[in-house]
PDB file of C-alpha atoms (C1' of nucleotides) in Angstrom:
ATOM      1  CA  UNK A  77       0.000   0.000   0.000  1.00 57.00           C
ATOM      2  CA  UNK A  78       1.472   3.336  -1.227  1.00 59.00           C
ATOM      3  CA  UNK A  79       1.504   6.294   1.071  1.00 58.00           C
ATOM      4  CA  UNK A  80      -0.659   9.390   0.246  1.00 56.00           C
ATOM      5  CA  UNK A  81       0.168  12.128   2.296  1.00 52.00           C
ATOM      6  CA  UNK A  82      -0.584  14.978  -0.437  1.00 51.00           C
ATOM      7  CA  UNK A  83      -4.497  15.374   0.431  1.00 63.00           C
ATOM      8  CA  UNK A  84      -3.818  16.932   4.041  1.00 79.00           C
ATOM      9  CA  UNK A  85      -1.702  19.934   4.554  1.00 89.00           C
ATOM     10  CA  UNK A  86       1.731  18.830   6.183  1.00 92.00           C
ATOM     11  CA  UNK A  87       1.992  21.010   9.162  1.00 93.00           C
ATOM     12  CA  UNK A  88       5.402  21.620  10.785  1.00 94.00           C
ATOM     13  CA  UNK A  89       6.696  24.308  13.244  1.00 94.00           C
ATOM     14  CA  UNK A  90       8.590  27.408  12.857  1.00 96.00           C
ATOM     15  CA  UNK A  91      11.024  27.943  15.925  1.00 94.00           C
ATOM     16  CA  UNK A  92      12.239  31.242  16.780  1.00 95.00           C
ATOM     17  CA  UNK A  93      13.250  33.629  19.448  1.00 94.00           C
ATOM     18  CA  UNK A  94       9.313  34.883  19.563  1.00 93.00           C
ATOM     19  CA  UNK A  95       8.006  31.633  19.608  1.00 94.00           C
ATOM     20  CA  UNK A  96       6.881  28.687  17.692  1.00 95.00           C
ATOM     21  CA  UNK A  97       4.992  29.726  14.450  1.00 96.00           C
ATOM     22  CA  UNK A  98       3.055  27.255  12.590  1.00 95.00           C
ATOM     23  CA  UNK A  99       3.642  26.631   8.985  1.00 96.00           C
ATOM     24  CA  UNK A 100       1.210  24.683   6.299  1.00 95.00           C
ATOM     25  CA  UNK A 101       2.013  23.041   3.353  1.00 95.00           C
ATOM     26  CA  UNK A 102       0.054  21.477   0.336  1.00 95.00           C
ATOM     27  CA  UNK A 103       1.729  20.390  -3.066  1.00 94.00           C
ATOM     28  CA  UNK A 104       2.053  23.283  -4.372  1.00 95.00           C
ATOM     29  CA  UNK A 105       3.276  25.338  -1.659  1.00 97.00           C
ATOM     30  CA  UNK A 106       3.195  27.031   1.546  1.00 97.00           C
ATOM     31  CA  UNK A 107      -0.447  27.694   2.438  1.00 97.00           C
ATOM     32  CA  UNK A 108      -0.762  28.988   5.472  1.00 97.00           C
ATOM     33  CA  UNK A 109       1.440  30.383   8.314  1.00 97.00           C
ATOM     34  CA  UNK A 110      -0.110  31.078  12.106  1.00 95.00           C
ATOM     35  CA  UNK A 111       1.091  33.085  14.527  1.00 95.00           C
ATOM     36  CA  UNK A 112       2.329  31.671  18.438  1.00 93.00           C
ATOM     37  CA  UNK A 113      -0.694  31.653  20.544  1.00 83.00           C
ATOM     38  CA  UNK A 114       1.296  34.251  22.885  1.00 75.00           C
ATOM     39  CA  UNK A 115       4.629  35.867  22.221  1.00 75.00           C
ATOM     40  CA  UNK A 116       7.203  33.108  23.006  1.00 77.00           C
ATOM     41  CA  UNK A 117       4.669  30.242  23.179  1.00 80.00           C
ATOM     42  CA  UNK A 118       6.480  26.770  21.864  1.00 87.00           C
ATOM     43  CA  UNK A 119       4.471  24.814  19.754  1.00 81.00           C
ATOM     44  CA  UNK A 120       1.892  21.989  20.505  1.00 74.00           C
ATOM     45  CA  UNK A 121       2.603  19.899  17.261  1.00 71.00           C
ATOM     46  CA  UNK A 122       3.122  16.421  19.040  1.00 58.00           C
ATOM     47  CA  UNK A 123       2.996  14.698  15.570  1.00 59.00           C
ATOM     48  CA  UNK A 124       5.992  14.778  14.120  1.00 63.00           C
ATOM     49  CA  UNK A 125       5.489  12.772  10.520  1.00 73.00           C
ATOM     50  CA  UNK A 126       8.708  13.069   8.341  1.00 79.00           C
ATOM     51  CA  UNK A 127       7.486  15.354   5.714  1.00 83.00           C
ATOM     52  CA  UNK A 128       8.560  14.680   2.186  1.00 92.00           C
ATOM     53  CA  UNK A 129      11.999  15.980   0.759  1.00 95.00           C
ATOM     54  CA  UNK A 130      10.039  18.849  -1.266  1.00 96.00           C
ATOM     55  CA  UNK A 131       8.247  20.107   1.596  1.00 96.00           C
ATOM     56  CA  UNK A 132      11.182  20.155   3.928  1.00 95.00           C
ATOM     57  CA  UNK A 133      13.302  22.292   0.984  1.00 97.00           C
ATOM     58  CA  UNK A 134      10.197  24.752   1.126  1.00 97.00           C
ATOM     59  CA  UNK A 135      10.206  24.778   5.153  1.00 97.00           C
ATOM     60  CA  UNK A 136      14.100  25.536   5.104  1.00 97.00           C
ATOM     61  CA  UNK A 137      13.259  28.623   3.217  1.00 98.00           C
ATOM     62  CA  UNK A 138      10.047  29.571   4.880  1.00 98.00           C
ATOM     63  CA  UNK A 139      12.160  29.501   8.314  1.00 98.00           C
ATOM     64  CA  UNK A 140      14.824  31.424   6.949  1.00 98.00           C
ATOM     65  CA  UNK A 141      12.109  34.077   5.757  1.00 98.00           C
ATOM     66  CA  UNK A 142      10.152  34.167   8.971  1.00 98.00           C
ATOM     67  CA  UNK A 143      13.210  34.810  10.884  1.00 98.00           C
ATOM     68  CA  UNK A 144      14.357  37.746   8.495  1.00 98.00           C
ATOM     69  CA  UNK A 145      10.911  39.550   9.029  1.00 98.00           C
ATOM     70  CA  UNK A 146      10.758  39.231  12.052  1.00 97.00           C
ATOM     71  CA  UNK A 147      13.921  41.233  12.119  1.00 97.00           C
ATOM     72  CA  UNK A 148      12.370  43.795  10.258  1.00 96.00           C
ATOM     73  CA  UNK A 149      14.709  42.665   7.316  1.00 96.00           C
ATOM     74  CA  UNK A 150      13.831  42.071   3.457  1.00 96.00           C
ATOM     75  CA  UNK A 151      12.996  38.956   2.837  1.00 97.00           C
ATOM     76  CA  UNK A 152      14.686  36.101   1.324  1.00 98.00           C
ATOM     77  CA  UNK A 153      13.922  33.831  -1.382  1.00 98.00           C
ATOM     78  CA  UNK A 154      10.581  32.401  -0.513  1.00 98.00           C
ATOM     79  CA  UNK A 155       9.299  28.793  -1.652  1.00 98.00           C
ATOM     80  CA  UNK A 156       6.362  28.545  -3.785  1.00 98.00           C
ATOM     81  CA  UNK A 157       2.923  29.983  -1.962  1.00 98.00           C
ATOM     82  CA  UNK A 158      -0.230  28.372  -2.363  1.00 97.00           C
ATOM     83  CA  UNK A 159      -3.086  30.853  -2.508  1.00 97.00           C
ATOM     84  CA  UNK A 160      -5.314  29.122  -4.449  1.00 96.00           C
ATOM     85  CA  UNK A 161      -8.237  29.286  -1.862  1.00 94.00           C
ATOM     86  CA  UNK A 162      -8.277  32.975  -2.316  1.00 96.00           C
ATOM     87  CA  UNK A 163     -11.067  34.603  -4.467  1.00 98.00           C
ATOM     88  CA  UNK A 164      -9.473  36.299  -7.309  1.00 98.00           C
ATOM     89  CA  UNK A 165     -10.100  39.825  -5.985  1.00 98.00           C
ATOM     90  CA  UNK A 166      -7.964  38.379  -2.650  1.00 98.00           C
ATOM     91  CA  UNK A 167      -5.209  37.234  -4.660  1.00 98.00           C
ATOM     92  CA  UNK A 168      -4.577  40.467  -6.873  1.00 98.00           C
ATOM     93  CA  UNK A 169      -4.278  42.206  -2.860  1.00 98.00           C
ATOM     94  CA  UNK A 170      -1.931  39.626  -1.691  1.00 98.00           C
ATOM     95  CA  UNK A 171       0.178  39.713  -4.794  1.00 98.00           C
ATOM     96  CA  UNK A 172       0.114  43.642  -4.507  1.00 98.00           C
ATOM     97  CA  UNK A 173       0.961  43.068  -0.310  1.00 98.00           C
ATOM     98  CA  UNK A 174       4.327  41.444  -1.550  1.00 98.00           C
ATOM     99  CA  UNK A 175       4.985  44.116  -3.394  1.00 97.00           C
ATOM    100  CA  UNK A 176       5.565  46.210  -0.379  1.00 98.00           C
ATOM    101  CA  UNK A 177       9.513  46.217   0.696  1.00 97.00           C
ATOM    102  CA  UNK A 178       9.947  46.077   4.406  1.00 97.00           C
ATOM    103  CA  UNK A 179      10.135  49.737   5.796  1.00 96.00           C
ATOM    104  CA  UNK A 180       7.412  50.869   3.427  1.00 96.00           C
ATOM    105  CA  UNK A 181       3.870  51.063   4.328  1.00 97.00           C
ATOM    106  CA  UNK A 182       0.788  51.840   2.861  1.00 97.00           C
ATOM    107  CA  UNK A 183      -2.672  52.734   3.506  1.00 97.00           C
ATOM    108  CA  UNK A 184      -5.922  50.355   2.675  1.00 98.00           C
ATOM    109  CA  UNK A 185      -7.319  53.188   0.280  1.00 97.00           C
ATOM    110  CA  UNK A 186      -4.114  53.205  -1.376  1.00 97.00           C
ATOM    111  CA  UNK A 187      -3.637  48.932  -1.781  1.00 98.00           C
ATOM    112  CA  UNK A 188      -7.123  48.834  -3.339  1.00 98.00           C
ATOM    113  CA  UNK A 189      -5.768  52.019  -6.000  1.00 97.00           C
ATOM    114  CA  UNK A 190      -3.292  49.764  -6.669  1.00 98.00           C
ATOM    115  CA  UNK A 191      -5.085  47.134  -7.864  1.00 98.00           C
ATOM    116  CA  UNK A 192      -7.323  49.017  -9.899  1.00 97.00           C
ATOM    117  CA  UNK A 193     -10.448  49.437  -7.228  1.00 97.00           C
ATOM    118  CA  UNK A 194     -10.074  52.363  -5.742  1.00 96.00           C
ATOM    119  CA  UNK A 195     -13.104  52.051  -3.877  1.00 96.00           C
ATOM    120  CA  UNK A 196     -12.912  48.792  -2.236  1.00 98.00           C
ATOM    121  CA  UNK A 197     -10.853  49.828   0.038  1.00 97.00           C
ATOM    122  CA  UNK A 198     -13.074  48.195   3.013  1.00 97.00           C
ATOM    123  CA  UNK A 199     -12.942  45.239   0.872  1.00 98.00           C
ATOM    124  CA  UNK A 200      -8.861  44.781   1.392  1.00 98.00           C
ATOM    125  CA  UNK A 201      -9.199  45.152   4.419  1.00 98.00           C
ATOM    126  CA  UNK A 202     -11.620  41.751   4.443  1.00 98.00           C
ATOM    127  CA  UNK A 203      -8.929  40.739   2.163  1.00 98.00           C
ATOM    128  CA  UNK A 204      -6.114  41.596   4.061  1.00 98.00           C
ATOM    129  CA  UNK A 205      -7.710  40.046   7.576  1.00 97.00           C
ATOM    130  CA  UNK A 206      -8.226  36.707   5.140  1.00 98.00           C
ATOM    131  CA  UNK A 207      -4.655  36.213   4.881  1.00 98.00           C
ATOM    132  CA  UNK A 208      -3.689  32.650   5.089  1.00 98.00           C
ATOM    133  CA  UNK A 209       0.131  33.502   5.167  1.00 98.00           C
ATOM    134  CA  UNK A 210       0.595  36.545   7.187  1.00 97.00           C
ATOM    135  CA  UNK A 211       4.179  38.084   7.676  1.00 98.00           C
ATOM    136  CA  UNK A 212       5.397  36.472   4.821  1.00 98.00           C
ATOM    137  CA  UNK A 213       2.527  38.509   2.674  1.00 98.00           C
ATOM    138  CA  UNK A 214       2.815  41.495   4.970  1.00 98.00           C
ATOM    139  CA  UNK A 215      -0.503  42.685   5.681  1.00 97.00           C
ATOM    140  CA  UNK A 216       1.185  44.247   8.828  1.00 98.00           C
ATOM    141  CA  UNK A 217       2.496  47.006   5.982  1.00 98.00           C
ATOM    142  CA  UNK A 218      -0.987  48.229   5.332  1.00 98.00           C
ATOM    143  CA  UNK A 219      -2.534  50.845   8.222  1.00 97.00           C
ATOM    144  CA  UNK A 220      -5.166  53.349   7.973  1.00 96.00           C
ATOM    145  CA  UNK A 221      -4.861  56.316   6.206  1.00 94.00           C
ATOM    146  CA  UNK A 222      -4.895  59.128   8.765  1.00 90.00           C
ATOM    147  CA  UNK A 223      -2.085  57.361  10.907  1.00 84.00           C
ATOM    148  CA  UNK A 224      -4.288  54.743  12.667  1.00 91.00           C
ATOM    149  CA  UNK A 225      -2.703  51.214  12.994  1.00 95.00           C
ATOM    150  CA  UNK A 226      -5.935  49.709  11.518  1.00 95.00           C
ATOM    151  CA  UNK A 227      -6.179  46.072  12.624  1.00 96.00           C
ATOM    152  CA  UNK A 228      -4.638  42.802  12.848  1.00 97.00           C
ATOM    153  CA  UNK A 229      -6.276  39.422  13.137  1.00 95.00           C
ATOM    154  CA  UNK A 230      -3.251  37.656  15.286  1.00 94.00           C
ATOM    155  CA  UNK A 231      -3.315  40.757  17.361  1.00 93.00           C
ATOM    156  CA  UNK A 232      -2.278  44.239  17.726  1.00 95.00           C
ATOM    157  CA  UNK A 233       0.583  43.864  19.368  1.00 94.00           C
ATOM    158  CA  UNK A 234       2.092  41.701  16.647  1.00 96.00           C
ATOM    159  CA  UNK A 235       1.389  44.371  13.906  1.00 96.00           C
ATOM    160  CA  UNK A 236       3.539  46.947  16.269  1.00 96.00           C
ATOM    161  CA  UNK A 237       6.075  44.727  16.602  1.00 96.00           C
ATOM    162  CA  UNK A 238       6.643  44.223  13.189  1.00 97.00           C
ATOM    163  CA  UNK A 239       6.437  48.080  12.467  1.00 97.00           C
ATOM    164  CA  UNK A 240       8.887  48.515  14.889  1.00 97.00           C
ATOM    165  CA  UNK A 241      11.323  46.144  13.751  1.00 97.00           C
ATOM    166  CA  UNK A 242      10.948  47.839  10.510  1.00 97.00           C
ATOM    167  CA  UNK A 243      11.173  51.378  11.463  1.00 96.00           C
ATOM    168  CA  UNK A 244       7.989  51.779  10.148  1.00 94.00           C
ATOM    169  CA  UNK A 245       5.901  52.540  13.402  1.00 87.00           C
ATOM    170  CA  UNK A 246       6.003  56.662  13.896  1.00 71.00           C
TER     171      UNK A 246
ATOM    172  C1'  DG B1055     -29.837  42.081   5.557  1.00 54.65           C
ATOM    173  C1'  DG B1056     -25.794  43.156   8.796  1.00 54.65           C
ATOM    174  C1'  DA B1057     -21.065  43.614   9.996  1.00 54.65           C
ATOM    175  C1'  DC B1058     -16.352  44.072   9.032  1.00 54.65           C
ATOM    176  C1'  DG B1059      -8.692  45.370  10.051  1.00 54.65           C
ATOM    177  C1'  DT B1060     -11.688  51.862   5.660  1.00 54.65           C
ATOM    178  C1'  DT B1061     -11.865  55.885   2.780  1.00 54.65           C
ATOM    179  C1'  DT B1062     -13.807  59.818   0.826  1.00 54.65           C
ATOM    180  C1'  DC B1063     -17.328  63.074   0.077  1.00 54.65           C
ATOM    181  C1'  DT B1064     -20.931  66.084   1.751  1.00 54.65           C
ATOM    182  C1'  DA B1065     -22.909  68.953   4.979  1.00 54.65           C
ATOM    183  C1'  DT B1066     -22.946  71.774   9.158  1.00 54.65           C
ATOM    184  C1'  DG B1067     -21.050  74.724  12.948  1.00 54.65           C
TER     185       DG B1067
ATOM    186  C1'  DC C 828     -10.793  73.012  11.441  1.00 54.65           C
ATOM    187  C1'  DA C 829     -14.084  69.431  13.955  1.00 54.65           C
ATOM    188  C1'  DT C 830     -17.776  66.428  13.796  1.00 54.65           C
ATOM    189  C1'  DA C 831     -21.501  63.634  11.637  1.00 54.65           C
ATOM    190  C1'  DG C 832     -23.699  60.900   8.155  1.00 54.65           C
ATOM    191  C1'  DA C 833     -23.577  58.311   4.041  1.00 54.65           C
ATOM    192  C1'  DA C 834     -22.012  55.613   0.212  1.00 54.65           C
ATOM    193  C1'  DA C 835     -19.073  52.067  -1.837  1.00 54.65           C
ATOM    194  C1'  DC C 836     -16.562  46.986  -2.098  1.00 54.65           C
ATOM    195  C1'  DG C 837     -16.165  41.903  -1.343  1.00 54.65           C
ATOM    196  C1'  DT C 838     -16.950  38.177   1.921  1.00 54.65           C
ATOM    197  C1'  DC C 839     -18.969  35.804   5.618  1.00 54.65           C
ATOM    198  C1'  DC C 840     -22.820  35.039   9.215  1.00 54.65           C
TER     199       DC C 840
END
DNA sequence: GGACGTTTCTATG
DNA sequence: CATAGAAACGTCC
């Protein structure tokens, strides 16, 4: 009987200084990435299958990425991403999100400009909070216009951080 | 229909 | 200038 791991995302944990993030993979990529429950909280992944050789390339990469932003640094090369459960409007403001180098920032009104729908801008904000691979698509770089912080589904205080780090946060 | 990780425009003082 | 109300967008409950 041949094993068939590819139907289930292969979950496997992202260790750093802030805590254990959790990072998702299907066949075609990295599909998701979660936060630590609290800022230095280890992981609760007790299942520890051996992932396949592909996956663990793309998780060597992923780490070295989630470790550069969270320095506030640019980001390396990242493996493939898998954001095919995104609604086409969601993927045109994720693809945009990358687009933003860390240290810049921009404003809701001005992501949905960008994309050619300059009044959704409520709408990428939906977009934004539906994420699947946060950090690594930085929704963190998009606040409100008039200097608020906006918001930030893993938390507030994460979206700071990562300002900070950046030299982003006035 | 209502609510959201908003913005912008229109009144009114 | 400050404040208030309303409209507009895409998605989910």
């Amino acid at each position: 009987m041949k094993i068939k791991p590819a139907s289930l995302p292969t979950r496997l944990p992202v260790a750093t200084t802030a805590g254990d993030f959790i990072a998702e993979y299907t066949g075609q990529g990295l599909s998701g990435l979660s936060f630590p429950r609290r800022t230095g909280a280890k992981s609760d992944l007790a299942e520890t299958k051996v992932p396949l050789p592909e996956i663990r390339r793309w998780h060597v990469l992923t780490t070295k990425a989630v470790k550069a932003a969270l320095a506030g640094k640019p980001l390396p090369p990242l493996p493939p991403l898998d954001l095919a459960r995104g609604s086409a409007f969601q993927q045109s403001v994720w693809r945009k999100l990358q687009q933003i180098a860390a240290g810049r920032t921009q404003s809701y009104g001005e992501v949905a400009a960008a994309i050619g729908r300059p009044k959704a801008t409520r709408a990428v904000g939906t977009a934004c909070g539906a994420n699947p691979i946060p950090l690594l698509v930085p929704c963190h770089r998009v606040l409100a216009a008039r200097g608020g912080l906006g918001g930030f589904t893993a938390g507030l205080d994460w979206k700071r951080l990562l300002l900070e780090r950046e030299g982003s946060l006035p």
